[in-house]
Amino acid sequence: MPEFCIAGVAESPLGHVTDQSEPSMIALAAMAALDEAGIARTEVDGLFVNYLGEEGSVQLGEYLGIEPSHADSSDLGGGSWVGFIGHAMAAIAAGQCEVALLAYASRQRTLRKRSRAHVLAPPPPESITAQFDQPAGVPVPIGHFALVTARHMYEYGTTEEQLASVAVTGREWARLNPKAWRRDPLTVADVLASDRICGPIKKLDCCPITDGGGAIVVTTAERARAAKRPPVGIRGWGESHTHWHPHQRRDITSTAAVRSGRQAYEMAGIGPEDVDIFQPYDAFTITPILQLEDLGFCEKGAGGEMFAQGHLRPGGKLPAMTSGGGLSYTHPGAFGIFLVIEAVRQLRGEAGDRQVNPAPKTALVNGIGGLCSYSSTVVLTND
Amino acid sequence: MTDNDDILDPTTAAFWTAAADGKLVVQRCAACGHSQLYPRPFCLACDSTDLTWAETPGLGTVYSCVTVHLPVRADLPPPYSVGLVELDEGPRLLAAVPDDAAIGDRVAARWQPGDGGARPVLSFAPAGSLADAAEVVS
Ligand SMILES: [Zn+2]
């Protein structure tokens, strides 16, 4: 069994990107990540992409001039790229490829792909969604997360102030990241005063819509020997999904991270007490709270208080969302790839003003996908 | 009975036929007694394919609910409230709930005819108004 690592990472242009296409953004990120890895483009034989339309890996393969021996365009929502790390390890272990390129780009801010007409295009009338979900008029995805938020508040006493403290935590990190989309000071009161959009969720409980993308190179330690930056070890991964329709999940405040986290911890031989830095997926303020709980950093129901006490902020005992997260740094429709990029940079000690000090040795990354449906978890280390 | 061309899913056809008559039905397993919605060709609890339809009184409890302030559809001007309602038989449904609904409230299902031959529309009213609901659909 080869020892797996992330040999290179890069962001594409971020924010409001008017001078690039999605394939060209991916190409820029891919070439930068491969340069870090010390691996030539023509050595890539595994291609993992999503959200580029039907047969996305085929189209991107042509654009990049890559004819892979293994391809994966699984749609696992925003958490896909965290999951692709595990898929790439499995493909490499099976001898199907040796150098896996994981990539993503979206210009949904510029192209307004997330307009209501796009997101709420009527599902086919024979679908379960059209019959049992869509008639109620729950906006996707925010309505699903709002139902989870409301139930979490009811079951555990989580407050709107605690939810707001998640957004404030991300912003404190974003203020240290020159690439972050939102860097103005933010207070709990600001979040509470923002427009109510759906249930307990207000405007500043939601991620912004940006353009952006990135690339990750996953390979073996052997193939990463020419890397220009220290490769980061992949020690554990896991994934699962639980449901699509909210009425089909018995406990909507418990996520697939319970299972994916257990798998990742077991493979890595560690527990939450060994994690130095945490990268949760913060599409809405409720999601990092759920992930703290489901990944064992606190008791179920205590995640909101853990944020409110400042434990995840700069200088806190469990630094989290250190790029600024989806809520403040960037969120081009899917955020998973950026969680991995940030964890790698923190583990390498190259995160600039936001660098956690001393540099963390073990990072836990958790991607969320779908309608609070999917979770992928990886353990990354710098030793 | 109805012969609604819009019912394209044979597994759920009986659900919508009952709805057109103002009835809320759940799929019940003859082998183990488990009730489920949406319907499947097998029982999620025991895998039996011996499934029947059981009419329910439509009584349930609000499991979660939110008020939507976004414009989602032209026929649904915000704000409006939507809830996950757990029927006493076990299955949950997503549907409109009263504006002041709270988690734990008792509610009762009611069907209203869909516009222009569309499927009937489910909503939940306060449980005390079950008698009113029966009048609406008759
Ligand atoms: Zn059964």
Short mmCIF file of C-alpha atoms and ligand atoms in Angstrom, two decimals:
data_model
loop_
_atom_site.label_atom_id
_atom_site.label_comp_id
_atom_site.label_asym_id
_atom_site.label_seq_id
_atom_site.Cartn_x
_atom_site.Cartn_y
_atom_site.Cartn_z
CA MET A 1 0.00 0.00 0.00
CA PRO A 2 1.62 3.28 -1.04
CA GLU A 3 1.76 6.19 1.36
CA PHE A 4 -0.58 8.87 0.05
CA CYS A 5 0.00 12.58 0.04
CA ILE A 6 -1.18 15.89 -1.32
CA ALA A 7 1.75 17.12 -3.37
CA GLY A 8 0.36 20.42 -4.61
CA VAL A 9 -2.57 22.79 -4.19
CA ALA A 10 -3.64 26.05 -5.81
CA GLU A 11 -6.57 28.38 -6.05
CA SER A 12 -7.81 29.71 -9.36
CA PRO A 13 -8.60 33.42 -9.61
CA LEU A 14 -11.25 34.20 -6.96
CA GLY A 15 -14.00 36.68 -6.25
CA HIS A 16 -15.48 38.32 -9.30
CA VAL A 17 -13.72 36.79 -12.29
CA THR A 18 -14.52 38.50 -15.58
CA ASP A 19 -11.44 37.65 -17.64
CA GLN A 20 -11.44 33.85 -17.44
CA SER A 21 -13.63 30.91 -18.34
CA GLU A 22 -14.21 28.01 -15.96
CA PRO A 23 -11.84 25.70 -17.90
CA SER A 24 -9.17 28.40 -18.04
CA MET A 25 -9.51 28.98 -14.28
CA ILE A 26 -9.05 25.27 -13.69
CA ALA A 27 -6.09 25.18 -16.06
CA LEU A 28 -4.34 27.97 -14.15
CA ALA A 29 -4.95 26.27 -10.81
CA ALA A 30 -3.97 22.84 -12.15
CA MET A 31 -0.69 24.07 -13.59
CA ALA A 32 0.17 25.87 -10.34
CA ALA A 33 -0.67 22.83 -8.22
CA LEU A 34 1.33 20.52 -10.51
CA ASP A 35 4.24 22.94 -10.34
CA GLU A 36 4.20 22.70 -6.55
CA ALA A 37 4.09 18.93 -6.87
CA GLY A 38 7.04 18.84 -9.27
CA ILE A 39 4.92 16.70 -11.60
CA ALA A 40 4.36 17.34 -15.30
CA ARG A 41 0.85 17.83 -16.66
CA THR A 42 1.38 14.87 -18.98
CA GLU A 43 2.00 12.62 -15.96
CA VAL A 44 -1.55 13.12 -14.68
CA ASP A 45 -3.48 9.89 -15.18
CA GLY A 46 -6.38 10.39 -12.76
CA LEU A 47 -8.94 13.17 -13.24
CA PHE A 48 -11.56 14.07 -10.61
CA VAL A 49 -13.92 16.95 -11.46
CA ASN A 50 -17.51 17.93 -10.86
CA TYR A 51 -19.98 20.66 -11.80
CA LEU A 52 -18.67 21.11 -15.31
CA GLY A 53 -21.80 19.79 -16.93
CA GLU A 54 -22.40 16.33 -18.24
CA GLU A 55 -19.25 14.29 -18.75
CA GLY A 56 -17.27 17.01 -17.05
CA SER A 57 -14.09 15.01 -16.70
CA VAL A 58 -14.19 14.18 -20.40
CA GLN A 59 -14.52 17.81 -21.39
CA LEU A 60 -11.88 18.98 -18.95
CA GLY A 61 -9.54 16.17 -20.00
CA GLU A 62 -9.63 17.47 -23.54
CA TYR A 63 -9.03 21.05 -22.41
CA LEU A 64 -6.04 20.05 -20.28
CA GLY A 65 -4.70 17.53 -22.80
CA ILE A 66 -5.07 14.68 -20.31
CA GLU A 67 -6.24 11.19 -21.28
CA PRO A 68 -6.66 9.57 -17.85
CA SER A 69 -6.62 5.92 -16.94
CA HIS A 70 -9.10 6.73 -14.17
CA ALA A 71 -11.86 9.38 -14.18
CA ASP A 72 -14.48 10.37 -11.61
CA SER A 73 -17.20 13.00 -11.91
CA SER A 74 -19.31 11.82 -8.97
CA ASP A 75 -21.77 14.49 -7.89
CA LEU A 76 -21.41 14.63 -4.12
CA GLY A 77 -22.24 18.31 -3.86
CA GLY A 78 -19.95 20.85 -2.30
CA GLY A 79 -18.06 18.21 -0.35
CA SER A 80 -17.04 16.33 -3.50
CA TRP A 81 -13.35 17.26 -3.49
CA VAL A 82 -12.79 16.12 0.06
CA GLY A 83 -14.40 12.85 -0.97
CA PHE A 84 -12.34 12.74 -4.17
CA ILE A 85 -9.21 12.54 -2.00
CA GLY A 86 -10.41 9.18 -0.77
CA HIS A 87 -11.59 8.13 -4.21
CA ALA A 88 -8.14 9.02 -5.58
CA MET A 89 -6.41 7.00 -2.85
CA ALA A 90 -8.57 4.00 -3.70
CA ALA A 91 -7.86 4.36 -7.41
CA ILE A 92 -4.13 4.68 -6.77
CA ALA A 93 -4.15 1.72 -4.39
CA ALA A 94 -5.95 -0.33 -7.06
CA GLY A 95 -3.29 0.55 -9.59
CA GLN A 96 -5.70 2.50 -11.78
CA CYS A 97 -3.69 5.71 -11.70
CA GLU A 98 -0.71 7.27 -9.93
CA VAL A 99 -1.17 11.03 -10.19
CA ALA A 100 -4.67 12.29 -9.47
CA LEU A 101 -5.75 15.84 -10.32
CA LEU A 102 -8.81 17.10 -8.42
CA ALA A 103 -10.21 20.34 -9.81
CA TYR A 104 -13.11 22.76 -9.69
CA ALA A 105 -14.10 26.17 -10.96
CA SER A 106 -17.30 28.15 -11.10
CA ARG A 107 -18.19 31.66 -12.22
CA GLN A 108 -21.60 31.61 -10.71
CA ARG A 109 -21.28 35.10 -9.33
CA THR A 110 -20.57 36.47 -12.79
CA LEU A 111 -22.87 34.16 -14.69
CA ARG A 112 -25.66 34.20 -12.07
CA LYS A 113 -25.95 30.45 -12.35
CA ARG A 114 -27.49 30.36 -8.97
CA SER A 115 -30.46 32.44 -10.00
CA ARG A 116 -33.75 31.12 -8.73
CA ALA A 117 -34.67 30.01 -12.23
CA HIS A 118 -31.65 27.73 -12.17
CA VAL A 119 -31.93 26.36 -8.68
CA LEU A 120 -35.69 26.03 -8.64
CA ALA A 121 -36.28 24.73 -12.14
CA PRO A 122 -39.26 22.43 -11.69
CA PRO A 123 -38.25 18.82 -11.14
CA PRO A 124 -39.86 16.19 -13.38
CA PRO A 125 -43.46 15.66 -12.19
CA GLU A 126 -42.91 11.95 -11.61
CA SER A 127 -39.96 12.59 -9.28
CA ILE A 128 -40.28 12.21 -5.54
CA THR A 129 -39.14 15.82 -5.21
CA ALA A 130 -41.99 17.10 -7.38
CA GLN A 131 -44.54 14.98 -5.52
CA PHE A 132 -43.48 15.29 -1.89
CA ASP A 133 -41.10 18.22 -1.58
CA GLN A 134 -41.43 20.98 -4.11
CA PRO A 135 -45.17 21.75 -3.58
CA ALA A 136 -44.40 23.10 -0.10
CA GLY A 137 -42.22 25.86 -1.55
CA VAL A 138 -39.11 25.29 0.53
CA PRO A 139 -36.22 27.19 -1.09
CA VAL A 140 -33.25 25.01 -2.01
CA PRO A 141 -30.86 24.65 -0.29
CA ILE A 142 -31.45 27.30 2.38
CA GLY A 143 -34.85 25.95 3.42
CA HIS A 144 -33.38 22.55 4.23
CA PHE A 145 -30.65 24.10 6.37
CA ALA A 146 -33.26 26.34 7.99
CA LEU A 147 -35.32 23.31 9.03
CA VAL A 148 -32.18 21.81 10.55
CA THR A 149 -31.34 25.08 12.30
CA ALA A 150 -34.83 25.41 13.77
CA ARG A 151 -34.80 21.86 15.07
CA HIS A 152 -31.30 22.25 16.52
CA MET A 153 -32.44 25.37 18.36
CA TYR A 154 -35.47 23.49 19.68
CA GLU A 155 -33.62 20.35 20.78
CA TYR A 156 -30.46 21.89 22.18
CA GLY A 157 -31.27 25.49 22.96
CA THR A 158 -28.89 26.80 20.32
CA THR A 159 -29.43 30.53 20.00
CA GLU A 160 -29.33 32.99 17.11
CA GLU A 161 -26.43 34.70 18.91
CA GLN A 162 -24.46 31.47 18.92
CA LEU A 163 -25.19 30.98 15.22
CA ALA A 164 -24.04 34.54 14.58
CA SER A 165 -20.80 33.83 16.42
CA VAL A 166 -19.95 31.29 13.70
CA ALA A 167 -20.08 34.04 11.08
CA VAL A 168 -18.05 36.33 13.34
CA THR A 169 -15.42 33.60 13.81
CA GLY A 170 -15.04 33.20 10.05
CA ARG A 171 -14.79 36.95 9.60
CA GLU A 172 -12.04 37.29 12.20
CA TRP A 173 -9.98 34.83 10.18
CA ALA A 174 -10.97 36.47 6.86
CA ARG A 175 -9.63 39.79 8.14
CA LEU A 176 -6.22 38.08 8.18
CA ASN A 177 -6.59 36.72 4.63
CA PRO A 178 -6.00 39.22 1.81
CA LYS A 179 -7.82 36.95 -0.66
CA ALA A 180 -11.04 36.87 1.37
CA TRP A 181 -14.18 38.23 -0.28
CA ARG A 182 -15.58 39.86 2.87
CA ARG A 183 -13.08 41.51 5.24
CA ASP A 184 -15.05 44.26 6.98
CA PRO A 185 -15.40 44.00 10.77
CA LEU A 186 -18.44 41.93 11.76
CA THR A 187 -20.24 41.61 15.08
CA VAL A 188 -22.92 39.30 16.42
CA ALA A 189 -25.25 42.30 16.43
CA ASP A 190 -24.59 42.86 12.72
CA VAL A 191 -25.60 39.30 11.92
CA LEU A 192 -28.71 39.50 14.07
CA ALA A 193 -29.72 42.77 12.40
CA SER A 194 -29.39 41.41 8.86
CA ASP A 195 -32.52 40.54 6.89
CA ARG A 196 -34.30 37.36 7.86
CA ILE A 197 -34.41 35.10 4.80
CA CYS A 198 -35.72 31.72 5.89
CA GLY A 199 -36.71 30.69 9.39
CA PRO A 200 -33.94 31.52 11.83
CA ILE A 201 -31.47 32.06 8.97
CA LYS A 202 -30.56 35.66 8.20
CA LYS A 203 -28.57 37.12 5.34
CA LEU A 204 -25.27 37.08 7.23
CA ASP A 205 -25.80 33.47 8.28
CA CYS A 206 -25.34 32.58 4.59
CA CYS A 207 -22.25 32.27 2.43
CA PRO A 208 -21.83 34.84 -0.33
CA ILE A 209 -21.88 33.88 -4.01
CA THR A 210 -18.45 34.24 -5.59
CA ASP A 211 -16.44 33.02 -8.55
CA GLY A 212 -13.52 30.72 -7.88
CA GLY A 213 -11.91 27.34 -8.14
CA GLY A 214 -8.86 25.32 -7.37
CA ALA A 215 -6.81 22.20 -7.93
CA ILE A 216 -5.25 19.49 -5.76
CA VAL A 217 -2.68 16.86 -6.71
CA VAL A 218 -3.00 13.55 -4.86
CA THR A 219 -0.32 10.96 -5.39
CA THR A 220 2.07 8.63 -3.60
CA ALA A 221 4.98 9.77 -1.45
CA GLU A 222 7.20 8.10 -4.04
CA ARG A 223 5.83 10.17 -6.91
CA ALA A 224 5.99 13.38 -4.85
CA ARG A 225 9.74 13.23 -4.26
CA ALA A 226 10.38 16.12 -6.67
CA ALA A 227 7.78 18.35 -4.99
CA LYS A 228 8.81 21.96 -4.45
CA ARG A 229 6.78 22.20 -1.24
CA PRO A 230 6.57 19.65 1.56
CA PRO A 231 3.93 17.05 0.68
CA VAL A 232 1.16 16.67 3.22
CA GLY A 233 0.27 13.15 4.31
CA ILE A 234 -3.26 11.78 3.98
CA ARG A 235 -3.78 9.59 7.03
CA GLY A 236 -7.50 8.91 6.99
CA TRP A 237 -10.70 9.47 5.08
CA GLY A 238 -14.32 8.54 5.19
CA GLU A 239 -17.58 9.44 3.52
CA SER A 240 -21.29 8.81 3.70
CA HIS A 241 -24.65 10.32 2.83
CA THR A 242 -27.91 10.11 4.63
CA HIS A 243 -30.87 11.50 2.68
CA TRP A 244 -32.02 13.94 0.04
CA HIS A 245 -35.56 14.83 1.09
CA PRO A 246 -35.80 16.36 4.57
CA HIS A 247 -38.80 14.19 5.52
CA GLN A 248 -36.73 11.04 5.05
CA ARG A 249 -34.09 11.78 7.72
CA ARG A 250 -35.26 10.77 11.19
CA ASP A 251 -32.77 12.96 13.07
CA ILE A 252 -32.11 15.99 10.90
CA THR A 253 -29.63 17.49 13.39
CA SER A 254 -27.24 14.55 12.99
CA THR A 255 -25.23 14.43 9.77
CA ALA A 256 -23.30 11.92 7.71
CA ALA A 257 -20.17 13.29 9.39
CA VAL A 258 -20.82 10.90 12.28
CA ARG A 259 -19.95 8.01 10.01
CA SER A 260 -17.38 9.68 7.77
CA GLY A 261 -15.58 11.04 10.81
CA ARG A 262 -15.47 7.67 12.53
CA GLN A 263 -14.02 6.11 9.38
CA ALA A 264 -11.40 8.84 9.03
CA TYR A 265 -10.36 8.73 12.69
CA GLU A 266 -10.09 4.95 12.63
CA MET A 267 -7.93 4.89 9.51
CA ALA A 268 -5.68 7.60 10.94
CA GLY A 269 -5.56 6.03 14.37
CA ILE A 270 -6.41 9.33 16.04
CA GLY A 271 -9.32 10.98 17.83
CA PRO A 272 -10.65 14.53 17.92
CA GLU A 273 -8.28 15.34 20.81
CA ASP A 274 -5.35 14.91 18.38
CA VAL A 275 -6.62 17.51 15.89
CA ASP A 276 -4.75 20.83 15.84
CA ILE A 277 -6.79 22.61 13.20
CA PHE A 278 -10.31 22.08 11.85
CA GLN A 279 -11.72 22.98 8.46
CA PRO A 280 -15.50 22.57 8.57
CA TYR A 281 -17.77 23.41 5.63
CA ASP A 282 -19.62 26.59 6.49
CA ALA A 283 -22.28 27.15 3.85
CA PHE A 284 -24.57 28.39 6.63
CA THR A 285 -23.78 29.13 10.26
CA ILE A 286 -25.47 25.94 11.45
CA THR A 287 -23.14 23.62 9.54
CA PRO A 288 -19.88 24.11 11.50
CA ILE A 289 -21.89 23.63 14.71
CA LEU A 290 -23.23 20.29 13.45
CA GLN A 291 -19.75 19.23 12.34
CA LEU A 292 -18.11 20.11 15.68
CA GLU A 293 -20.65 17.87 17.38
CA ASP A 294 -20.76 15.05 14.85
CA LEU A 295 -16.96 14.83 14.63
CA GLY A 296 -16.63 14.55 18.38
CA PHE A 297 -15.16 17.93 19.36
CA CYS A 298 -17.98 18.47 21.86
CA GLU A 299 -21.18 16.89 23.10
CA LYS A 300 -24.20 16.94 20.78
CA GLY A 301 -25.84 20.31 21.21
CA ALA A 302 -22.75 22.09 22.57
CA GLY A 303 -21.37 23.32 19.24
CA GLY A 304 -23.03 26.72 19.37
CA GLU A 305 -21.63 27.43 22.81
CA MET A 306 -18.17 26.31 21.70
CA PHE A 307 -18.27 28.94 18.96
CA ALA A 308 -19.70 31.61 21.25
CA GLN A 309 -16.86 31.04 23.72
CA GLY A 310 -14.35 31.84 20.99
CA HIS A 311 -12.58 28.48 20.89
CA LEU A 312 -12.49 28.46 17.07
CA ARG A 313 -11.22 32.02 16.63
CA PRO A 314 -7.62 33.19 16.04
CA GLY A 315 -5.76 32.23 19.22
CA GLY A 316 -8.46 29.73 20.24
CA LYS A 317 -7.87 26.13 21.27
CA LEU A 318 -9.26 24.68 18.02
CA PRO A 319 -8.62 27.09 15.14
CA ALA A 320 -11.28 26.54 12.47
CA MET A 321 -12.37 28.12 9.18
CA THR A 322 -8.92 29.70 9.06
CA SER A 323 -9.24 31.01 5.49
CA GLY A 324 -12.37 32.86 6.53
CA GLY A 325 -14.49 29.95 5.38
CA GLY A 326 -17.36 29.88 2.95
CA LEU A 327 -19.05 32.64 4.92
CA SER A 328 -16.30 35.23 4.34
CA TYR A 329 -13.48 33.91 2.13
CA THR A 330 -15.20 32.49 -0.95
CA HIS A 331 -18.06 30.20 -1.87
CA PRO A 332 -18.44 29.63 -5.60
CA GLY A 333 -21.30 27.18 -5.22
CA ALA A 334 -19.10 24.44 -3.84
CA PHE A 335 -16.49 25.00 -1.16
CA GLY A 336 -14.89 21.62 -0.49
CA ILE A 337 -11.73 22.11 -2.53
CA PHE A 338 -10.84 25.26 -0.58
CA LEU A 339 -11.02 23.43 2.75
CA VAL A 340 -8.25 21.12 1.59
CA ILE A 341 -6.15 23.91 0.09
CA GLU A 342 -6.29 25.87 3.35
CA ALA A 343 -5.49 22.85 5.51
CA VAL A 344 -2.44 22.07 3.36
CA ARG A 345 -1.18 25.65 3.59
CA GLN A 346 -1.62 25.72 7.35
CA LEU A 347 0.19 22.40 7.74
CA ARG A 348 3.05 23.71 5.63
CA GLY A 349 3.25 26.88 7.71
CA GLU A 350 2.67 29.14 4.72
CA ALA A 351 -0.65 30.80 5.60
CA GLY A 352 0.75 34.29 6.17
CA ASP A 353 -0.94 36.51 8.75
CA ARG A 354 -3.52 33.85 9.52
CA GLN A 355 -0.95 31.10 10.11
CA VAL A 356 -1.79 29.12 13.21
CA ASN A 357 1.27 29.27 15.45
CA PRO A 358 2.90 26.93 16.23
CA ALA A 359 2.19 25.35 12.86
CA PRO A 360 -0.40 22.59 13.26
CA LYS A 361 0.62 18.96 12.79
CA THR A 362 -2.80 17.41 12.25
CA ALA A 363 -5.75 18.87 10.35
CA LEU A 364 -9.28 17.52 10.13
CA VAL A 365 -11.20 18.55 7.00
CA ASN A 366 -14.92 17.91 6.58
CA GLY A 367 -16.87 18.54 3.39
CA ILE A 368 -20.65 18.80 3.34
CA GLY A 369 -22.70 18.20 0.23
CA GLY A 370 -26.23 18.18 -1.05
CA LEU A 371 -28.99 19.31 1.27
CA CYS A 372 -27.03 18.62 4.47
CA SER A 373 -26.86 15.14 2.94
CA TYR A 374 -23.27 14.15 2.32
CA SER A 375 -20.10 14.24 4.37
CA SER A 376 -16.51 13.49 3.52
CA THR A 377 -13.78 13.70 6.14
CA VAL A 378 -10.01 13.52 5.78
CA VAL A 379 -7.13 13.61 8.25
CA LEU A 380 -4.04 15.41 6.95
CA THR A 381 -0.66 15.60 8.70
CA ASN A 382 2.69 17.26 8.08
CA ASP A 383 4.86 14.45 9.40
CA MET B 1 -60.93 7.76 -8.32
CA THR B 2 -59.22 10.12 -10.64
CA ASP B 3 -57.60 9.64 -13.99
CA ASN B 4 -55.02 12.36 -13.64
CA ASP B 5 -52.47 12.33 -16.43
CA ASP B 6 -50.10 14.11 -14.06
CA ILE B 7 -49.72 10.94 -11.98
CA LEU B 8 -46.74 9.45 -13.75
CA ASP B 9 -45.26 7.41 -10.91
CA PRO B 10 -47.12 4.09 -10.56
CA THR B 11 -45.73 3.54 -7.06
CA THR B 12 -47.37 6.71 -5.76
CA ALA B 13 -50.51 6.67 -7.90
CA ALA B 14 -52.71 5.34 -5.09
CA PHE B 15 -51.50 8.11 -2.77
CA TRP B 16 -52.65 10.78 -5.20
CA THR B 17 -55.88 9.01 -6.02
CA ALA B 18 -56.73 9.02 -2.30
CA ALA B 19 -55.65 12.65 -2.04
CA ALA B 20 -58.11 13.58 -4.77
CA ASP B 21 -60.80 12.12 -2.52
CA GLY B 22 -59.55 14.19 0.40
CA LYS B 23 -57.89 11.25 2.12
CA LEU B 24 -54.35 11.00 3.45
CA VAL B 25 -52.98 7.48 3.15
CA VAL B 26 -49.72 5.89 4.21
CA GLN B 27 -48.17 2.75 2.90
CA ARG B 28 -48.35 0.01 5.55
CA CYS B 29 -46.45 -3.26 5.69
CA ALA B 30 -48.71 -6.27 6.26
CA ALA B 31 -45.78 -8.28 7.55
CA CYS B 32 -44.42 -5.97 10.27
CA GLY B 33 -46.88 -3.10 10.56
CA HIS B 34 -44.36 -0.40 9.58
CA SER B 35 -45.86 2.70 7.95
CA GLN B 36 -43.91 4.59 5.32
CA LEU B 37 -44.05 7.57 2.99
CA TYR B 38 -43.12 8.18 0.27
CA PRO B 39 -44.10 4.73 -0.93
CA ARG B 40 -41.63 2.16 -2.18
CA PRO B 41 -42.05 -1.31 -3.68
CA PHE B 42 -40.73 -2.83 -0.42
CA CYS B 43 -40.89 -2.19 3.33
CA LEU B 44 -37.95 -0.15 4.60
CA ALA B 45 -38.21 -1.94 7.97
CA CYS B 46 -38.35 -5.60 6.91
CA ASP B 47 -38.02 -5.78 3.10
CA SER B 48 -41.46 -7.38 2.72
CA THR B 49 -43.29 -6.59 -0.50
CA ASP B 50 -46.67 -7.22 1.15
CA LEU B 51 -47.71 -3.59 1.32
CA THR B 52 -51.14 -2.01 1.65
CA TRP B 53 -52.54 1.51 1.87
CA ALA B 54 -54.04 2.72 5.14
CA GLU B 55 -56.13 5.84 5.50
CA THR B 56 -55.05 8.04 8.39
CA PRO B 57 -56.86 10.75 10.34
CA GLY B 58 -54.03 13.06 9.23
CA LEU B 59 -53.08 14.04 12.76
CA GLY B 60 -49.49 14.82 13.52
CA THR B 61 -46.92 16.92 15.35
CA VAL B 62 -44.69 19.65 13.95
CA TYR B 63 -41.11 18.30 13.94
CA SER B 64 -39.52 21.43 12.48
CA CYS B 65 -40.84 24.54 10.78
CA VAL B 66 -39.60 27.73 9.20
CA THR B 67 -41.00 30.90 7.72
CA VAL B 68 -39.88 31.61 4.17
CA HIS B 69 -39.20 35.26 3.38
CA LEU B 70 -37.80 34.62 -0.11
CA PRO B 71 -39.93 34.68 -3.24
CA VAL B 72 -39.83 31.06 -4.42
CA ARG B 73 -42.81 30.77 -6.76
CA ALA B 74 -45.33 33.17 -8.22
CA ASP B 75 -48.20 31.34 -6.51
CA LEU B 76 -46.53 31.52 -3.08
CA PRO B 77 -46.06 35.14 -2.01
CA PRO B 78 -43.81 35.30 1.07
CA PRO B 79 -43.85 35.17 3.97
CA TYR B 80 -45.32 31.72 4.45
CA SER B 81 -44.58 28.90 6.82
CA VAL B 82 -43.54 25.36 5.99
CA GLY B 83 -43.06 22.46 8.33
CA LEU B 84 -41.92 18.91 8.61
CA VAL B 85 -44.90 17.20 10.19
CA GLU B 86 -44.63 13.78 11.81
CA LEU B 87 -47.86 11.87 11.39
CA ASP B 88 -48.98 9.82 14.36
CA GLU B 89 -48.39 6.75 12.17
CA GLY B 90 -44.69 7.68 11.91
CA PRO B 91 -43.95 9.05 8.45
CA ARG B 92 -43.19 12.74 8.00
CA LEU B 93 -44.46 15.11 5.34
CA LEU B 94 -43.28 18.54 4.22
CA ALA B 95 -46.15 20.97 3.78
CA ALA B 96 -47.56 24.36 4.67
CA VAL B 97 -48.24 24.85 8.38
CA PRO B 98 -50.03 27.69 10.20
CA ASP B 99 -48.12 31.00 10.26
CA ASP B 100 -47.67 30.82 14.03
CA ALA B 101 -46.78 27.12 14.09
CA ALA B 102 -44.10 25.99 16.52
CA ILE B 103 -42.24 22.73 16.91
CA GLY B 104 -44.36 20.36 18.98
CA ASP B 105 -47.72 21.78 17.85
CA ARG B 106 -50.47 19.34 17.02
CA VAL B 107 -51.76 19.73 13.47
CA ALA B 108 -54.19 18.09 11.08
CA ALA B 109 -53.79 17.44 7.36
CA ARG B 110 -56.10 18.89 4.78
CA TRP B 111 -56.15 18.57 1.02
CA GLN B 112 -57.12 21.32 -1.37
CA PRO B 113 -57.71 20.73 -5.07
CA GLY B 114 -54.80 21.65 -7.31
CA ASP B 115 -55.29 24.34 -9.94
CA GLY B 116 -56.19 23.18 -13.42
CA GLY B 117 -56.03 19.45 -12.79
CA ALA B 118 -52.74 19.59 -10.91
CA ARG B 119 -52.22 17.33 -7.93
CA PRO B 120 -54.11 18.19 -4.73
CA VAL B 121 -52.13 20.37 -2.34
CA LEU B 122 -51.46 19.26 1.23
CA SER B 123 -51.37 21.64 4.14
CA PHE B 124 -51.64 21.34 7.89
CA ALA B 125 -54.05 23.32 10.05
CA PRO B 126 -54.24 23.47 13.84
CA ALA B 127 -55.44 20.06 15.04
CA GLY B 128 -58.63 21.50 16.51
CA SER B 129 -59.86 22.44 13.04
CA LEU B 130 -59.97 18.88 11.71
CA ALA B 131 -63.74 19.13 11.30
CA ASP B 132 -63.28 22.24 9.15
CA ALA B 133 -60.77 20.38 7.03
CA ALA B 134 -63.30 17.65 6.27
CA GLU B 135 -65.72 20.29 5.01
CA VAL B 136 -63.14 21.88 2.74
CA VAL B 137 -62.45 18.72 0.81
CA SER B 138 -66.03 17.45 0.55
ZN ZN C 1 -42.24 -4.52 7.10
#
